[in-house]
PDB file of C-alpha atoms in Angstrom:
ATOM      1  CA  UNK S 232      -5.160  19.088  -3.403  1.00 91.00           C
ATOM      2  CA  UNK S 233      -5.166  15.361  -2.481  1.00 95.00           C
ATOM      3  CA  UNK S 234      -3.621  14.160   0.745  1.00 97.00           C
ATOM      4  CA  UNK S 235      -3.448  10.624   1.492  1.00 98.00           C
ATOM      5  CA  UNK S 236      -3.665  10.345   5.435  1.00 98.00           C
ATOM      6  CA  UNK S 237      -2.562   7.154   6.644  1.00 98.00           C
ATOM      7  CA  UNK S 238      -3.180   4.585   9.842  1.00 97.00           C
ATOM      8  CA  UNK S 239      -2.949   1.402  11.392  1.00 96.00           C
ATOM      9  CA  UNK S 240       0.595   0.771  11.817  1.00 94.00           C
ATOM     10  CA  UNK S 241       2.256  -0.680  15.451  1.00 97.00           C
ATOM     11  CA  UNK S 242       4.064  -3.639  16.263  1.00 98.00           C
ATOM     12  CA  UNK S 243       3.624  -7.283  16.470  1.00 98.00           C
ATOM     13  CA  UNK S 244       4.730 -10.694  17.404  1.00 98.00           C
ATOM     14  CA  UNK S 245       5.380 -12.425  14.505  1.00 98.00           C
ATOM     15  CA  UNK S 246       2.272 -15.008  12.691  1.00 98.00           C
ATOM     16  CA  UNK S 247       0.798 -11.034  13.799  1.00 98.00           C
ATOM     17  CA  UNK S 248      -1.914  -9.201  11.681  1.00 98.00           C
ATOM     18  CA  UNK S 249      -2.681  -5.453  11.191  1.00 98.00           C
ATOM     19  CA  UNK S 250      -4.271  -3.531   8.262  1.00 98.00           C
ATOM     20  CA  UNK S 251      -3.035  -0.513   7.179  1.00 98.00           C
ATOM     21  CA  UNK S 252      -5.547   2.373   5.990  1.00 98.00           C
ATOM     22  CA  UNK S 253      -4.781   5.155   3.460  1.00 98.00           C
ATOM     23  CA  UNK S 254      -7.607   7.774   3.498  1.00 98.00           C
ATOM     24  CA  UNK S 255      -8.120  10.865   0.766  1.00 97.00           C
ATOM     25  CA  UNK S 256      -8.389  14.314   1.903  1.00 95.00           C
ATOM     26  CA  UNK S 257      -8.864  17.720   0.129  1.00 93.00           C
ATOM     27  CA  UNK S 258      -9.986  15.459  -2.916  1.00 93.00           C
ATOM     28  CA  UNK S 259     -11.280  11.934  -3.949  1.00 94.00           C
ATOM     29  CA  UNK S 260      -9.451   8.855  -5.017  1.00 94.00           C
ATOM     30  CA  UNK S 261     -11.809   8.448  -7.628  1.00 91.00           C
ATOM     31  CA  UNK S 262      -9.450   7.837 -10.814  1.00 92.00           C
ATOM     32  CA  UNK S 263      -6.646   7.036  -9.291  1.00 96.00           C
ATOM     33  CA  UNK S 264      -4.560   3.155  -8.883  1.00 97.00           C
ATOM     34  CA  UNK S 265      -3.477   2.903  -5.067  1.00 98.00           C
ATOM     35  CA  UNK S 266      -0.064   1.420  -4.488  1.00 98.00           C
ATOM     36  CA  UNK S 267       1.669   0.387  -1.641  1.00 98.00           C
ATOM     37  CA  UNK S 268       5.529   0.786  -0.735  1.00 98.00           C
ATOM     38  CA  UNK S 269       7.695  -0.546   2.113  1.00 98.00           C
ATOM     39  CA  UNK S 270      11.263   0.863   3.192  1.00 98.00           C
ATOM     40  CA  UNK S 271      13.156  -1.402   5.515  1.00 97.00           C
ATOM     41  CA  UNK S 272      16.159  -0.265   6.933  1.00 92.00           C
ATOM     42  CA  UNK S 273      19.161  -0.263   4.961  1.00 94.00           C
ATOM     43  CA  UNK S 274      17.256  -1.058   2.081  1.00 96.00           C
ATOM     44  CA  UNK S 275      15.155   0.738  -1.064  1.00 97.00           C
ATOM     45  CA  UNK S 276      11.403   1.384  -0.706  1.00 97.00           C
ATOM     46  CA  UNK S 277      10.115  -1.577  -2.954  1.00 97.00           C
ATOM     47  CA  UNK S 278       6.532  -1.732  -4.328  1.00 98.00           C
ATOM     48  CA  UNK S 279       4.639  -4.161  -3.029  1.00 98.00           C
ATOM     49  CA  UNK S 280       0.640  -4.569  -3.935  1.00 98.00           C
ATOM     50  CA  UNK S 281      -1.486  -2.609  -6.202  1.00 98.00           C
ATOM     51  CA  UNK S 282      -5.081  -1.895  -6.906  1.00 98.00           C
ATOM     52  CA  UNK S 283      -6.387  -0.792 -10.414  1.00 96.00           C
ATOM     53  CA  UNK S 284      -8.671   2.247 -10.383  1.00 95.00           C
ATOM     54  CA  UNK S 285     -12.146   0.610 -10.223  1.00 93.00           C
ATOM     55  CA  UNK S 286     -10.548  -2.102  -8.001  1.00 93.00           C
ATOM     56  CA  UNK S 287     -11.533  -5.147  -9.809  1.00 94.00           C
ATOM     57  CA  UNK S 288      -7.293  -6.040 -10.306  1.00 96.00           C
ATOM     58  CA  UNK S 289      -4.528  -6.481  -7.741  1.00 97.00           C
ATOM     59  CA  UNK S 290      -1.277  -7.048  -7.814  1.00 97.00           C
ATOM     60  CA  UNK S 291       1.317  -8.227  -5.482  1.00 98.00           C
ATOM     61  CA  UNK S 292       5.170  -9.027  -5.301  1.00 97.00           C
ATOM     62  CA  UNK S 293       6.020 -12.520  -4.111  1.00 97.00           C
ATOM     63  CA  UNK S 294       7.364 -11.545  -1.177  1.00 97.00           C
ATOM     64  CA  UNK S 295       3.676 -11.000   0.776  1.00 98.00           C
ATOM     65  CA  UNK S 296       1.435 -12.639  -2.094  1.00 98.00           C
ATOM     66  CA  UNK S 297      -0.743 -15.042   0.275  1.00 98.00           C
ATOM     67  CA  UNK S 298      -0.494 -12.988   2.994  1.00 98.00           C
ATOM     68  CA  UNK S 299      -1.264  -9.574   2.103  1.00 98.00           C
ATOM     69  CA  UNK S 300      -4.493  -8.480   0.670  1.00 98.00           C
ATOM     70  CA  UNK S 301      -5.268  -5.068  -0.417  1.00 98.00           C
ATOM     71  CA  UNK S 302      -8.851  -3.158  -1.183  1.00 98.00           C
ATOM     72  CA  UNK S 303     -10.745   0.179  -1.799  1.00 97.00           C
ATOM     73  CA  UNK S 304     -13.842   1.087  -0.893  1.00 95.00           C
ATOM     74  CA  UNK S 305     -14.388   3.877  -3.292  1.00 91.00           C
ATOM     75  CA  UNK S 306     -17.175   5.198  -1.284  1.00 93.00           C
ATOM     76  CA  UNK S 307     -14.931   5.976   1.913  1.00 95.00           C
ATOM     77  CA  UNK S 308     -12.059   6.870  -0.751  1.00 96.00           C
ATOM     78  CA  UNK S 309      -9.642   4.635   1.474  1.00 97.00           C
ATOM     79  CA  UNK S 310      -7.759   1.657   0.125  1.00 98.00           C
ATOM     80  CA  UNK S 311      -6.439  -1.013   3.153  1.00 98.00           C
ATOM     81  CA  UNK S 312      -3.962  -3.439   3.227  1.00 98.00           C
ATOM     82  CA  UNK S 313      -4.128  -6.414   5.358  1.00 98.00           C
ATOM     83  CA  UNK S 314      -1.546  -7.892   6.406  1.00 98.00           C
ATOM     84  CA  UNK S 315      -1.551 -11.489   8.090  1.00 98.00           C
ATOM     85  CA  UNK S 316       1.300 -13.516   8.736  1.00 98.00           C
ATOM     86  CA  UNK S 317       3.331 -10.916   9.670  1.00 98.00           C
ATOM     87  CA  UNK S 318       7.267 -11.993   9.705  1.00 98.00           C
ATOM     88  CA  UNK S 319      10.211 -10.092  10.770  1.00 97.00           C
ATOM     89  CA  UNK S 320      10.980  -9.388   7.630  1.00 97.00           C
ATOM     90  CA  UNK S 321       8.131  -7.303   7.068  1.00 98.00           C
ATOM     91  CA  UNK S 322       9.785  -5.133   9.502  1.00 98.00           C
ATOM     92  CA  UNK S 323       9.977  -1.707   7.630  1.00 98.00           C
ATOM     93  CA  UNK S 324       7.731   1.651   7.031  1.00 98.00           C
ATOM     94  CA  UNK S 325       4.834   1.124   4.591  1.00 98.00           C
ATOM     95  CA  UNK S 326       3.556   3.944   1.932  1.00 98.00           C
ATOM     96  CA  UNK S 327       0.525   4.471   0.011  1.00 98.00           C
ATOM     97  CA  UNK S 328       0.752   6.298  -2.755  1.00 98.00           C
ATOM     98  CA  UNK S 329      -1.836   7.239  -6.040  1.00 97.00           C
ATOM     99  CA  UNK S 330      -1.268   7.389  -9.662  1.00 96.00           C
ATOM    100  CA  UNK S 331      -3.675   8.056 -12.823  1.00 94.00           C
ATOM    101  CA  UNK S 332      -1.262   7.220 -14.928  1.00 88.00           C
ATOM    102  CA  UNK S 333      -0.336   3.254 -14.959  1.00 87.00           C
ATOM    103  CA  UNK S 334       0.449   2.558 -18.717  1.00 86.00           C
ATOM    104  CA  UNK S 335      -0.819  -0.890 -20.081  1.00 89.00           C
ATOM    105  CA  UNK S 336      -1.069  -2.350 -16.708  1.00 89.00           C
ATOM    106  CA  UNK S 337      -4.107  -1.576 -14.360  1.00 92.00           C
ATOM    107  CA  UNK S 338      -1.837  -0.201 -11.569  1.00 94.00           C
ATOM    108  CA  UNK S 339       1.708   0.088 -11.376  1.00 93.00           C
ATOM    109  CA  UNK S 340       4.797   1.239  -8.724  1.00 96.00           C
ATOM    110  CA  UNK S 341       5.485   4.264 -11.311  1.00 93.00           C
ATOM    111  CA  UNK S 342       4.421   7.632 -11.883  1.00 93.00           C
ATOM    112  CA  UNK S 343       2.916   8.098  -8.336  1.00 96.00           C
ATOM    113  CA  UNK S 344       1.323  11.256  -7.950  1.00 96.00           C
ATOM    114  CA  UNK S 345       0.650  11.429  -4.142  1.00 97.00           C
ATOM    115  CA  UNK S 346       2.045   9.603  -1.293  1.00 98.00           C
ATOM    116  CA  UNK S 347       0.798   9.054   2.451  1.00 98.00           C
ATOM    117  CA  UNK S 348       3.626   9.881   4.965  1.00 97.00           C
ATOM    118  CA  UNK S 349       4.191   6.044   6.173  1.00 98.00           C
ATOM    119  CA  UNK S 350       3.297   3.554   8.911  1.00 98.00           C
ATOM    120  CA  UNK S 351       5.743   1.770  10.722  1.00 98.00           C
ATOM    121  CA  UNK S 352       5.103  -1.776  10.958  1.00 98.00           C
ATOM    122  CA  UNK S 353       7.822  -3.659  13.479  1.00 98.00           C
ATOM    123  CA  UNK S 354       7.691  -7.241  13.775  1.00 98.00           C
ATOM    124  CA  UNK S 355       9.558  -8.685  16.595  1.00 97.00           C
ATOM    125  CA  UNK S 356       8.994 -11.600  19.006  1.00 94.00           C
TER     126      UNK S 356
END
């Protein structure tokens, strides 16, 4: 069964980078779009950036568009997400998560199949 082992979270100042990692295991992500999720505190998870499953499309939400820039390399099955210009506001625990199913789009924050168990990303001066 597919597990999606994730890395690369910590804190920063903010104007801060890190780049998050999201790994397979037990299976391949081969066929699958790789989404990421935040949760800050107090508030609902929220999709935020999306790869389509050969990863020639991306997606993100306004909020870290510019800033955030998410990839796959198929042949390590791991998708990243770089993050640059980190701002307080990013403060919150980030998810991958998979999906085969994406409907008309070429990824999507629905129908997720498997999920990574989070990073924490704090970003404080």
């Amino acid at each position: 069964q597919l597990q999606l082992v994730q890395s690369g979270g910590g804190s920063v100042p903010p104007g801060g980078s890190l780049r998050l990692s999201c790994a397979a295991s037990g299976s391949t992500l081969a066929g699958y779009a790789i989404s990421w999720f935040r949760q800050a505190p107090g508030k609902e998870r929220e999709g935020i950036s999306c790869i389509s499953k050969n990863g020639g499309q991306v997606h993100y939400t306004y909020s870290v568009k510019g800033r955030f820039t998410i990839s796959r390399d198929n042949a390590k099955d791991t998708s990243y997400l770089q993050m640059d210009n980190l701002q307080p506001e990013d403060t919150a625990v980030y998810y991958c998560a998979v999906a085969r199913r994406t409907g008309i789009a070429p990824c999507s924050y629905e129908r997720m199949e498997y999920w990574g168990k989070g990073s924490l990303v704090t970003v404080s001066a």
